[in-house]
Amino acid sequence: MGGLPSWLLKDGTIKLRTMDTAYIQAVDRWMAVLLPKIKPLLYSNGGPIISVQVENEYGSYDACDHDYIRYLKNLFENAWGEDAVVLFTTDGPGNKMLQCGSLQGLYTTVDFGPGGDGTSQFNWMRKFQPHGPLVNSEFYPGWFDHWGMNHSKVAADKVTFTLDKMLAAGASVNMYMFEGGTNFGYWSGANSGYNPQTTSYDYDAPLTEAGDPTDKLMAIRSVIKKV
């Protein structure tokens, strides 16, 4: 379940991340508390928040319910105003993922990790978002761990190569994760086929789970200095 509370499954019939009545009622209750707390922190109100993602990689979820994404868009806009902040989506660079995850009126971005120069991934973004800045909203400098498997490692030179190419193309890049963390209790979640993730979310990130700098951080900093 990750960030969704397990009690949503109590009745056994709820359809998560859709316009299912029970799910939307839970969304409404949560957003009625959350969104007013965020409003004064928006950039348009003098705060640091310049953009807000309305859903996460929805195109990788089976539902493909555009009415649900539209409902979230309207929910945010009704709470904050239509032009208060840039609302966006992020999905993997592929046709099905972007078709189901994007929506007119929301800025479409992509997410991907190191291993190339980003050209093919950004070309997918351009098919659904013809104008505006190129954005990799989840650039993966590491990866998460599953129980029973070895700790994931991503080489620093692969990370810096792709990062350098993206920045040279004028793209905006958000690193996920820049610092590792810890998921306590049952909040760590799982991937399809039920592959549970570990409590540690160290992620082989530039900053460790304890917040310590790594050689990868220094390599990334050297790339960013060139911009």
Short mmCIF file of C-alpha atoms in Angstrom, two decimals:
data_model
loop_
_atom_site.label_atom_id
_atom_site.label_comp_id
_atom_site.label_asym_id
_atom_site.label_seq_id
_atom_site.Cartn_x
_atom_site.Cartn_y
_atom_site.Cartn_z
CA MET A 1 0.00 0.00 0.00
CA GLY A 2 2.90 2.38 0.58
CA GLY A 3 1.39 5.79 1.37
CA LEU A 4 -2.22 4.60 1.29
CA PRO A 5 -3.64 3.40 4.64
CA SER A 6 -4.49 -0.29 4.83
CA TRP A 7 -7.93 0.40 6.30
CA LEU A 8 -9.08 1.41 2.83
CA LEU A 9 -9.28 -2.31 2.03
CA LYS A 10 -11.64 -3.19 4.89
CA ASP A 11 -14.80 -3.60 2.83
CA GLY A 12 -13.05 -5.68 0.17
CA THR A 13 -14.72 -3.96 -2.78
CA ILE A 14 -13.02 -0.55 -2.96
CA LYS A 15 -11.26 0.34 -6.22
CA LEU A 16 -8.20 2.40 -5.33
CA ARG A 17 -7.13 5.38 -7.42
CA THR A 18 -10.42 5.58 -9.32
CA MET A 19 -13.74 7.43 -9.03
CA ASP A 20 -14.96 4.68 -6.69
CA THR A 21 -17.26 6.46 -4.20
CA ALA A 22 -15.64 5.06 -1.06
CA TYR A 23 -12.16 5.94 -2.29
CA ILE A 24 -13.11 9.47 -3.34
CA GLN A 25 -14.75 10.07 0.05
CA ALA A 26 -11.45 9.16 1.72
CA VAL A 27 -9.54 11.39 -0.70
CA ASP A 28 -11.86 14.31 0.03
CA ARG A 29 -11.45 13.93 3.79
CA TRP A 30 -7.68 13.81 3.51
CA MET A 31 -7.36 16.69 1.06
CA ALA A 32 -9.71 18.87 3.14
CA VAL A 33 -7.06 18.75 5.87
CA LEU A 34 -3.90 18.72 3.74
CA LEU A 35 -4.50 21.33 1.03
CA PRO A 36 -5.28 24.28 3.37
CA LYS A 37 -2.01 23.58 5.21
CA ILE A 38 -0.04 23.74 1.95
CA LYS A 39 -1.75 26.83 0.51
CA PRO A 40 0.31 29.47 2.38
CA LEU A 41 3.50 27.68 1.30
CA LEU A 42 2.80 28.04 -2.44
CA TYR A 43 5.12 30.29 -4.44
CA SER A 44 2.20 32.53 -5.41
CA ASN A 45 1.65 33.15 -1.69
CA GLY A 46 5.30 33.88 -0.96
CA GLY A 47 6.25 30.30 -0.12
CA PRO A 48 8.83 27.88 -1.59
CA ILE A 49 6.51 25.45 -3.47
CA ILE A 50 6.63 26.11 -7.22
CA SER A 51 4.80 23.01 -8.49
CA VAL A 52 2.67 20.13 -7.18
CA GLN A 53 2.29 16.63 -8.60
CA VAL A 54 -1.36 15.50 -8.51
CA GLU A 55 -0.74 11.74 -8.85
CA ASN A 56 2.29 9.45 -9.12
CA GLU A 57 3.03 7.39 -12.24
CA TYR A 58 -0.67 6.78 -12.73
CA GLY A 59 -0.02 5.46 -16.22
CA SER A 60 1.66 2.42 -14.66
CA TYR A 61 -1.52 1.62 -12.73
CA ASP A 62 -4.20 -0.57 -14.33
CA ALA A 63 -7.21 1.73 -13.80
CA CYS A 64 -6.46 4.42 -16.43
CA ASP A 65 -9.36 6.52 -15.10
CA HIS A 66 -9.04 10.00 -16.59
CA ASP A 67 -12.12 11.15 -14.71
CA TYR A 68 -10.21 10.47 -11.51
CA ILE A 69 -7.20 12.52 -12.61
CA ARG A 70 -9.53 15.31 -13.69
CA TYR A 71 -11.24 15.16 -10.31
CA LEU A 72 -7.89 15.60 -8.54
CA LYS A 73 -7.03 18.54 -10.80
CA ASN A 74 -10.30 20.25 -9.94
CA LEU A 75 -9.83 19.45 -6.25
CA PHE A 76 -6.46 21.21 -6.17
CA GLU A 77 -7.67 24.17 -8.22
CA ASN A 78 -10.78 24.66 -6.11
CA ALA A 79 -8.66 24.71 -2.97
CA TRP A 80 -5.88 26.95 -4.24
CA GLY A 81 -7.09 28.77 -7.35
CA GLU A 82 -6.50 27.86 -10.99
CA ASP A 83 -3.16 29.62 -11.41
CA ALA A 84 -1.77 29.36 -7.89
CA VAL A 85 0.87 26.77 -8.79
CA VAL A 86 1.95 24.53 -11.68
CA LEU A 87 0.12 21.21 -11.38
CA PHE A 88 1.87 18.32 -13.12
CA THR A 89 1.95 14.58 -13.68
CA THR A 90 4.90 12.25 -14.04
CA ASP A 91 5.05 8.94 -15.85
CA GLY A 92 7.50 6.61 -17.48
CA PRO A 93 8.55 7.40 -21.06
CA GLY A 94 6.16 5.22 -23.06
CA ASN A 95 2.90 5.57 -24.95
CA LYS A 96 0.56 3.63 -22.64
CA MET A 97 2.01 5.16 -19.49
CA LEU A 98 1.74 8.72 -20.79
CA GLN A 99 -1.70 8.19 -22.33
CA CYS A 100 -3.16 6.98 -19.05
CA GLY A 101 -1.16 9.24 -16.74
CA SER A 102 -1.40 12.63 -18.47
CA LEU A 103 -4.32 15.02 -18.78
CA GLN A 104 -4.91 18.25 -20.67
CA GLY A 105 -4.43 21.14 -18.26
CA LEU A 106 -1.75 19.36 -16.27
CA TYR A 107 1.92 19.71 -17.19
CA THR A 108 3.24 16.35 -18.40
CA THR A 109 6.69 15.25 -17.24
CA VAL A 110 8.62 11.98 -17.44
CA ASP A 111 10.84 10.07 -15.05
CA PHE A 112 13.81 7.83 -15.81
CA GLY A 113 17.20 6.81 -14.50
CA PRO A 114 20.77 6.86 -15.80
CA GLY A 115 22.13 4.92 -18.73
CA GLY A 116 21.66 7.20 -21.74
CA ASP A 117 21.54 10.86 -22.71
CA GLY A 118 17.79 11.25 -22.14
CA THR A 119 16.95 12.02 -25.78
CA SER A 120 14.49 9.17 -26.37
CA GLN A 121 12.79 9.72 -23.01
CA PHE A 122 12.33 13.45 -23.59
CA ASN A 123 11.04 12.73 -27.10
CA TRP A 124 8.21 10.79 -25.45
CA MET A 125 7.52 13.74 -23.20
CA ARG A 126 7.36 16.07 -26.20
CA LYS A 127 4.67 13.92 -27.83
CA PHE A 128 2.37 14.69 -24.90
CA GLN A 129 3.81 18.06 -23.81
CA PRO A 130 4.85 19.92 -26.98
CA HIS A 131 5.79 23.15 -25.23
CA GLY A 132 7.55 24.18 -22.06
CA PRO A 133 10.69 22.98 -20.28
CA LEU A 134 11.95 19.42 -20.43
CA VAL A 135 11.52 17.86 -16.99
CA ASN A 136 12.77 14.61 -15.51
CA SER A 137 10.78 14.74 -12.30
CA GLU A 138 12.27 11.52 -10.92
CA PHE A 139 15.88 10.97 -11.92
CA TYR A 140 17.10 7.86 -10.12
CA PRO A 141 20.67 8.14 -8.75
CA GLY A 142 20.10 4.82 -6.96
CA TRP A 143 17.33 2.29 -6.43
CA PHE A 144 15.28 0.72 -3.64
CA ASP A 145 15.74 -2.70 -2.08
CA HIS A 146 13.39 -5.68 -1.85
CA TRP A 147 13.46 -8.16 1.00
CA GLY A 148 15.73 -11.13 0.27
CA MET A 149 17.68 -9.37 -2.48
CA ASN A 150 21.07 -7.68 -2.51
CA HIS A 151 21.40 -3.97 -1.76
CA SER A 152 20.87 -2.00 -4.98
CA LYS A 153 23.84 0.00 -6.26
CA VAL A 154 24.05 2.41 -9.20
CA ALA A 155 27.49 3.52 -10.35
CA ALA A 156 28.25 7.21 -9.91
CA ASP A 157 29.71 7.56 -13.42
CA LYS A 158 26.43 6.36 -14.98
CA VAL A 159 24.51 8.90 -12.91
CA THR A 160 26.79 11.81 -13.75
CA PHE A 161 26.89 10.97 -17.48
CA THR A 162 23.11 11.16 -17.86
CA LEU A 163 22.80 14.13 -15.52
CA ASP A 164 25.40 16.05 -17.52
CA LYS A 165 23.56 15.36 -20.80
CA MET A 166 20.19 16.41 -19.38
CA LEU A 167 21.51 19.65 -17.92
CA ALA A 168 23.35 20.44 -21.17
CA ALA A 169 19.99 20.09 -22.96
CA GLY A 170 18.48 22.66 -20.60
CA ALA A 171 16.28 20.15 -18.78
CA SER A 172 15.09 20.51 -15.22
CA VAL A 173 15.98 17.54 -13.04
CA ASN A 174 14.59 16.37 -9.71
CA MET A 175 16.54 13.56 -8.05
CA TYR A 176 14.67 10.69 -6.45
CA MET A 177 16.10 10.01 -3.99
CA PHE A 178 18.68 12.66 -3.17
CA GLU A 179 18.80 11.41 0.42
CA GLY A 180 17.92 7.96 1.66
CA GLY A 181 15.34 7.52 4.39
CA THR A 182 13.49 5.04 6.55
CA ASN A 183 9.98 3.62 6.16
CA PHE A 184 8.77 2.46 9.56
CA GLY A 185 6.00 -0.04 10.27
CA TYR A 186 4.08 -1.04 7.15
CA TRP A 187 4.77 2.13 5.19
CA SER A 188 7.53 0.67 3.03
CA GLY A 189 5.09 -0.71 0.46
CA ALA A 190 5.65 -3.33 -2.21
CA ASN A 191 5.86 -3.72 -5.97
CA SER A 192 3.69 -5.78 -8.30
CA GLY A 193 3.68 -9.49 -7.62
CA TYR A 194 4.05 -8.49 -3.97
CA ASN A 195 7.74 -7.84 -3.71
CA PRO A 196 7.95 -6.02 -0.36
CA GLN A 197 10.46 -3.23 0.05
CA THR A 198 12.75 -3.06 3.04
CA THR A 199 12.38 -0.69 5.97
CA SER A 200 15.61 0.98 4.92
CA TYR A 201 15.23 3.32 1.96
CA ASP A 202 18.94 4.11 1.76
CA TYR A 203 18.54 3.87 -2.03
CA ASP A 204 22.30 4.20 -2.67
CA ALA A 205 21.43 7.91 -2.72
CA PRO A 206 23.96 10.77 -2.83
CA LEU A 207 23.20 11.31 0.87
CA THR A 208 22.85 8.12 2.89
CA GLU A 209 19.98 7.09 5.13
CA ALA A 210 21.94 8.70 7.99
CA GLY A 211 22.42 11.91 5.99
CA ASP A 212 26.12 11.38 5.31
CA PRO A 213 27.70 12.62 2.04
CA THR A 214 29.06 10.08 -0.42
CA ASP A 215 31.50 10.04 -3.31
CA LYS A 216 28.45 10.00 -5.58
CA LEU A 217 27.35 13.32 -4.10
CA MET A 218 30.74 14.87 -4.85
CA ALA A 219 30.61 13.59 -8.44
CA ILE A 220 27.09 15.00 -8.93
CA ARG A 221 28.17 18.33 -7.47
CA SER A 222 31.00 18.53 -9.98
CA VAL A 223 28.50 18.13 -12.84
CA ILE A 224 26.11 20.76 -11.46
CA LYS A 225 28.99 23.23 -11.07
CA LYS A 226 29.35 23.27 -14.85
CA VAL A 227 25.87 24.72 -15.42
#
